[in-house]
Coordinates of C-alpha atoms in Angstrom, one line a residue:
X1 CA -0.3 -37.2 57.2
X2 CA 2.6 -34.9 56.4
X3 CA 3.1 -31.2 55.7
X4 CA 6.1 -30.3 53.6
X5 CA 7.9 -27.6 55.5
X6 CA 9.7 -26.0 52.6
X7 CA 6.8 -25.4 50.3
X8 CA 3.9 -25.6 52.8
X9 CA 1.7 -28.2 51.1
X10 CA -0.3 -30.9 52.7
X11 CA 0.3 -34.5 51.6
X12 CA 0.2 -38.1 52.6
X13 CA 3.2 -40.4 52.5
X14 CA 2.8 -43.4 50.2
X15 CA 6.2 -45.1 51.0
X16 CA 9.8 -44.4 51.9
X17 CA 12.9 -44.6 49.8
X18 CA 16.4 -45.1 51.1
X19 CA 18.6 -42.8 49.0
X20 CA 22.3 -42.1 48.8
X21 CA 22.9 -38.5 49.6
X22 CA 26.0 -37.0 48.1
X23 CA 26.5 -33.8 50.0
X24 CA 29.4 -31.7 48.8
X25 CA 28.9 -29.3 51.8
X26 CA 30.1 -31.9 54.2
X27 CA 33.7 -31.4 54.9
X28 CA 35.9 -34.3 53.9
X29 CA 38.9 -35.5 55.9
X30 CA 40.8 -35.8 52.7
X31 CA 43.0 -32.7 51.8
X32 CA 41.6 -30.4 49.1
X33 CA 42.8 -31.2 45.6
X34 CA 42.8 -29.1 42.4
X35 CA 39.5 -28.4 40.8
X36 CA 38.5 -30.5 37.7
X37 CA 37.2 -28.9 34.5
X38 CA 33.7 -28.9 35.9
X39 CA 34.8 -26.4 38.6
X40 CA 34.5 -28.9 41.4
X41 CA 37.1 -30.3 43.8
X42 CA 38.3 -33.7 42.7
X43 CA 38.1 -35.2 46.2
X44 CA 35.8 -38.1 46.6
X45 CA 32.3 -37.4 47.9
X46 CA 30.9 -40.4 49.7
X47 CA 27.2 -41.0 49.7
X48 CA 25.3 -41.5 53.0
X49 CA 22.0 -43.3 53.4
X50 CA 19.1 -40.8 53.8
X51 CA 15.3 -41.3 54.0
X52 CA 13.0 -39.7 51.5
X53 CA 9.3 -40.2 51.1
X54 CA 7.0 -40.3 48.1
X55 CA 3.9 -38.2 48.8
X56 CA 0.6 -37.3 47.2
X57 CA 0.1 -33.5 47.2
X58 CA -3.2 -32.1 48.2
X59 CA -4.7 -30.6 45.0
X60 CA -6.1 -27.7 47.1
X61 CA -2.6 -26.5 47.9
X62 CA -1.2 -26.6 44.3
X63 CA -2.3 -23.1 43.4
X64 CA -0.6 -21.7 46.6
X65 CA 2.8 -23.3 45.8
X66 CA 2.8 -22.6 42.0
X67 CA 5.2 -19.6 42.4
X68 CA 7.7 -21.8 44.4
X69 CA 7.4 -25.1 42.6
X70 CA 6.0 -26.8 39.6
X71 CA 3.1 -29.1 40.5
X72 CA 5.4 -32.1 40.7
X73 CA 4.7 -35.2 38.7
X74 CA 6.4 -38.6 38.0
X75 CA 7.0 -39.1 34.3
X76 CA 8.1 -42.1 32.3
X77 CA 7.9 -43.4 28.8
X78 CA 4.7 -45.1 28.0
X79 CA 4.9 -48.5 26.3
X80 CA 3.3 -47.4 23.0
X81 CA 4.5 -47.5 19.4
X82 CA 4.7 -43.7 19.4
X83 CA 8.2 -43.1 20.6
X84 CA 7.2 -39.6 21.8
X85 CA 4.5 -40.9 24.2
X86 CA 5.1 -39.7 27.7
X87 CA 3.1 -40.8 30.8
X88 CA 2.8 -38.5 33.7
X89 CA 1.3 -39.0 37.2
X90 CA 0.6 -35.5 38.6
X91 CA 0.7 -34.4 42.2
X92 CA 3.6 -36.7 43.3
X93 CA 6.7 -35.4 45.1
X94 CA 9.7 -36.7 46.9
X95 CA 10.4 -35.1 50.3
X96 CA 13.4 -35.7 52.7
X97 CA 12.8 -36.7 56.2
X98 CA 13.8 -33.4 57.7
X99 CA 11.5 -31.5 55.4
X100 CA 8.2 -32.9 56.7
X101 CA 6.0 -32.0 59.7
X102 CA 3.5 -34.6 60.9
X103 CA -0.2 -33.6 61.3
X104 CA -3.4 -35.5 61.8
X105 CA -6.9 -35.2 60.3
X106 CA -10.2 -36.6 61.2
X107 CA -11.5 -36.6 57.6
X108 CA -12.0 -39.9 55.9
X109 CA -10.6 -38.3 52.7
X110 CA -8.2 -35.7 54.1
X111 CA -6.2 -35.3 50.9
X112 CA -7.8 -34.2 47.6
X113 CA -6.0 -36.2 44.9
X114 CA -7.4 -38.4 42.2
X115 CA -5.4 -41.4 43.4
X116 CA -6.0 -41.1 47.2
X117 CA -9.0 -43.4 47.4
X118 CA -7.5 -45.8 44.9
X119 CA -4.4 -46.1 46.9
X120 CA -5.5 -45.8 50.6
X121 CA -8.4 -47.2 52.6
X122 CA -9.9 -45.5 55.7
X123 CA -9.7 -47.8 58.8
X124 CA -10.7 -46.2 62.1
X125 CA -9.1 -49.1 64.0
X126 CA -5.6 -48.1 62.7
X127 CA -3.3 -45.3 63.8
X128 CA -3.0 -43.5 61.5
X129 CA -6.4 -44.6 60.2
X130 CA -5.3 -45.3 56.6
X131 CA -4.0 -48.6 55.2
X132 CA -2.5 -49.3 51.7
X133 CA -4.9 -51.0 49.2
X134 CA -3.6 -53.8 47.1
X135 CA -3.7 -51.4 44.1
X136 CA -1.0 -49.3 45.8
X137 CA 1.3 -52.3 46.4
X138 CA 0.7 -53.6 42.8
X139 CA 1.4 -50.1 41.4
X140 CA 4.6 -49.7 43.3
X141 CA 5.8 -53.2 42.3
X142 CA 5.0 -52.7 38.6
X143 CA 6.5 -49.2 38.4
X144 CA 9.3 -49.5 40.8
X145 CA 12.2 -48.8 38.3
X146 CA 10.6 -45.5 37.3
X147 CA 9.6 -44.4 40.8
X148 CA 12.8 -45.3 42.6
X149 CA 14.8 -42.5 44.2
X150 CA 18.4 -43.7 44.5
X151 CA 20.8 -40.8 44.5
X152 CA 20.5 -37.2 45.7
X153 CA 23.2 -34.6 45.1
X154 CA 23.6 -31.4 47.0
X155 CA 26.0 -28.4 47.0
X156 CA 26.0 -24.8 48.3
X157 CA 27.6 -21.8 46.7
X158 CA 27.3 -18.4 48.3
X159 CA 24.4 -19.6 50.5
X160 CA 22.4 -20.9 47.5
X161 CA 21.9 -24.6 47.9
X162 CA 21.2 -26.7 44.9
X163 CA 19.8 -30.2 45.3
X164 CA 19.5 -32.5 42.3
X165 CA 17.5 -35.8 42.1
X166 CA 17.8 -37.8 38.8
X167 CA 15.3 -40.4 37.8
X168 CA 15.5 -42.9 34.9
X169 CA 12.5 -42.7 32.6
X170 CA 13.1 -45.5 30.2
X171 CA 14.5 -46.3 26.7
X172 CA 13.0 -46.0 23.3
X173 CA 14.2 -47.1 19.9
X174 CA 14.4 -44.3 17.3
X175 CA 16.0 -44.5 13.8
X176 CA 17.7 -47.8 14.5
X177 CA 19.3 -46.5 17.7
X178 CA 18.4 -46.5 21.4
X179 CA 17.6 -43.3 23.2
X180 CA 17.7 -43.2 27.0
X181 CA 15.7 -40.6 28.9
X182 CA 16.0 -39.2 32.5
X183 CA 14.1 -36.7 34.5
X184 CA 15.9 -34.5 37.0
X185 CA 14.3 -32.6 39.8
X186 CA 16.2 -29.5 41.0
X187 CA 15.5 -27.5 44.2
X188 CA 17.1 -24.1 44.8
X189 CA 17.2 -22.8 48.4
X190 CA 18.3 -19.4 49.6
X191 CA 19.9 -20.0 53.0
X192 CA 20.6 -16.5 54.1
X193 CA 17.5 -14.5 52.9
X194 CA 19.3 -11.9 50.7
X195 CA 17.2 -11.3 47.6
X196 CA 18.6 -12.9 44.5
X197 CA 17.1 -13.8 41.1
X198 CA 18.0 -16.7 38.8
X199 CA 18.9 -15.4 35.3
X200 CA 20.7 -18.1 33.3
X201 CA 21.8 -21.7 33.3
X202 CA 24.8 -23.5 31.8
X203 CA 24.9 -27.3 31.5
X204 CA 27.5 -29.7 30.3
X205 CA 26.2 -33.1 29.4
X206 CA 28.6 -36.1 28.9
X207 CA 27.4 -39.3 27.3
X208 CA 29.1 -42.7 27.5
X209 CA 29.0 -42.6 23.7
X210 CA 31.8 -40.1 24.0
X211 CA 29.9 -36.9 23.3
X212 CA 30.1 -33.7 25.5
X213 CA 27.4 -31.1 24.9
X214 CA 27.4 -27.6 26.3
X215 CA 24.0 -25.8 26.5
X216 CA 22.9 -22.5 27.9
X217 CA 19.6 -20.8 28.5
X218 CA 17.6 -18.1 30.1
X219 CA 15.6 -18.8 33.3
X220 CA 14.2 -22.2 34.1
X221 CA 10.8 -23.6 32.9
X222 CA 9.9 -20.2 31.6
X223 CA 10.6 -18.4 34.8
X224 CA 13.3 -16.4 36.4
X225 CA 12.5 -17.1 40.1
X226 CA 13.3 -14.7 42.9
X227 CA 14.6 -16.3 46.1
X228 CA 14.1 -14.2 49.2
X229 CA 13.5 -14.6 52.9
X230 CA 9.7 -14.7 52.2
X231 CA 10.1 -17.3 49.4
X232 CA 13.4 -19.0 49.9
X233 CA 13.0 -22.0 47.7
X234 CA 12.1 -22.9 44.1
X235 CA 11.8 -26.4 42.6
X236 CA 11.4 -27.6 39.0
X237 CA 11.9 -30.7 36.9
X238 CA 13.3 -31.1 33.4
X239 CA 14.4 -34.0 31.1
X240 CA 17.5 -35.1 29.2
X241 CA 18.1 -37.8 26.7
X242 CA 21.3 -39.7 25.7
X243 CA 22.2 -42.2 23.0
X244 CA 24.0 -44.2 25.6
X245 CA 22.9 -46.1 28.7
X246 CA 24.8 -43.7 31.0
X247 CA 26.5 -40.4 31.4
X248 CA 26.6 -37.5 33.7
X249 CA 25.7 -33.8 34.0
X250 CA 27.0 -30.7 35.8
X251 CA 26.8 -27.0 35.4
X252 CA 26.0 -23.6 37.0
X253 CA 23.2 -21.2 37.6
X254 CA 23.8 -17.5 37.2
X255 CA 22.1 -15.3 39.9
X256 CA 21.7 -11.6 40.0
X257 CA 21.7 -9.4 43.1
X258 CA 19.5 -6.2 43.5
X259 CA 22.6 -4.1 42.7
X260 CA 23.0 -5.7 39.3
X261 CA 26.0 -7.9 40.2
X262 CA 26.1 -11.5 39.2
X263 CA 27.5 -14.7 40.7
X264 CA 27.5 -18.4 39.6
X265 CA 26.2 -21.2 41.7
X266 CA 27.5 -24.7 41.1
X267 CA 25.2 -27.5 40.1
X268 CA 26.7 -30.7 41.7
X269 CA 27.7 -33.3 39.1
X270 CA 25.3 -36.3 39.0
X271 CA 25.3 -39.6 37.1
X272 CA 22.7 -40.6 34.6
X273 CA 22.3 -44.4 35.0
X274 CA 19.8 -46.7 33.3
X275 CA 18.1 -49.6 34.9
X276 CA 19.7 -52.2 32.6
X277 CA 17.8 -55.1 34.1
X278 CA 14.5 -53.5 33.3
X279 CA 13.9 -53.5 29.6
X280 CA 10.2 -52.9 29.3
X281 CA 8.7 -49.5 30.3
X282 CA 5.3 -49.6 32.1
X283 CA 2.2 -49.2 29.9
X284 CA 0.5 -47.0 32.4
X285 CA -1.1 -47.3 35.8
X286 CA -1.6 -50.9 37.0
X287 CA -4.6 -51.2 39.3

C-alpha cells in the first residue's frame, strides 16, 4: 500500500515503470549556449532512468484532493467506428518513487476502487497480503502501449517546478487522413511557499507535417489554481492531436503574485511520439 506524499491520497501500486527523466534543473557539464526560439538553452538534456508507479487511487480520498488535482484517469481511443469515442479508466495515477510513503492495512479490501477486487486477490500468506490476479496481467499486456510511461520532463523557473508526462492515446482515421492523439499530465509545484496564482498558458505545438501552432488561454481545466505553502501543488491532464505521427510541444505558464506582478514559468519541451508498431487501439478493458 502507498500514500502519495504530494497530494495525500491512499493508493495501491499495480506495477512499476522505468521512465527516462529529462530534468533541466540538473546542471550540465557542457557550457551554456544561446537560447533557442522556445526560450530554452540549446544544451543537450540527457535522460536518466527513474522509477514511477501506476497506482489505483482510493475513491474516498478523491473529494479531498479535488482542489489540488483532477481525479486522474488513463484515457485512450476506443476501437469503435465513432472516431470521437474515448475510453477512460478513472482513479489511476502515476507516482514517482520519491513521492510515495509506504503504509499497511489489515483490511481485505483496503482501497475503494471499482477495479481493486478485479485486479488484486487477498492472500494472508503473502507480505503484502495481495497478489495480482490474471485479469491484471492480461489487462496490462493488452493495454501496454496506452499505459506505458516512457518519458518525464521537468524544469523549474522562479521556484515553480513544472513536470510533464506525455502519453500516446492512439490514431484515428478522419476525412481520409490520420489523426494522432496524446494525453499529457502536468504537475505544478511551488517549491518556496510564496503565494502565486496561475493566470494564463501559452503553447507552441510543432507537427512533423511542418505546421507550428501557437495557442493561448486563461487558467487550466477551468481553474486558476493558487499555489501556496498549504497547497503547494496542482496537477491536471489535457489532450492534443496532430495530423502526423510525431511532433513536440513547449510553452509557458503566466503566474501572478499577490502584489499584482506577473512572471512566466517555462514548460519544458517534450516529444509527442506514436507507438508505430501498435496499430490497433484497445476496445476497452480486457478481463
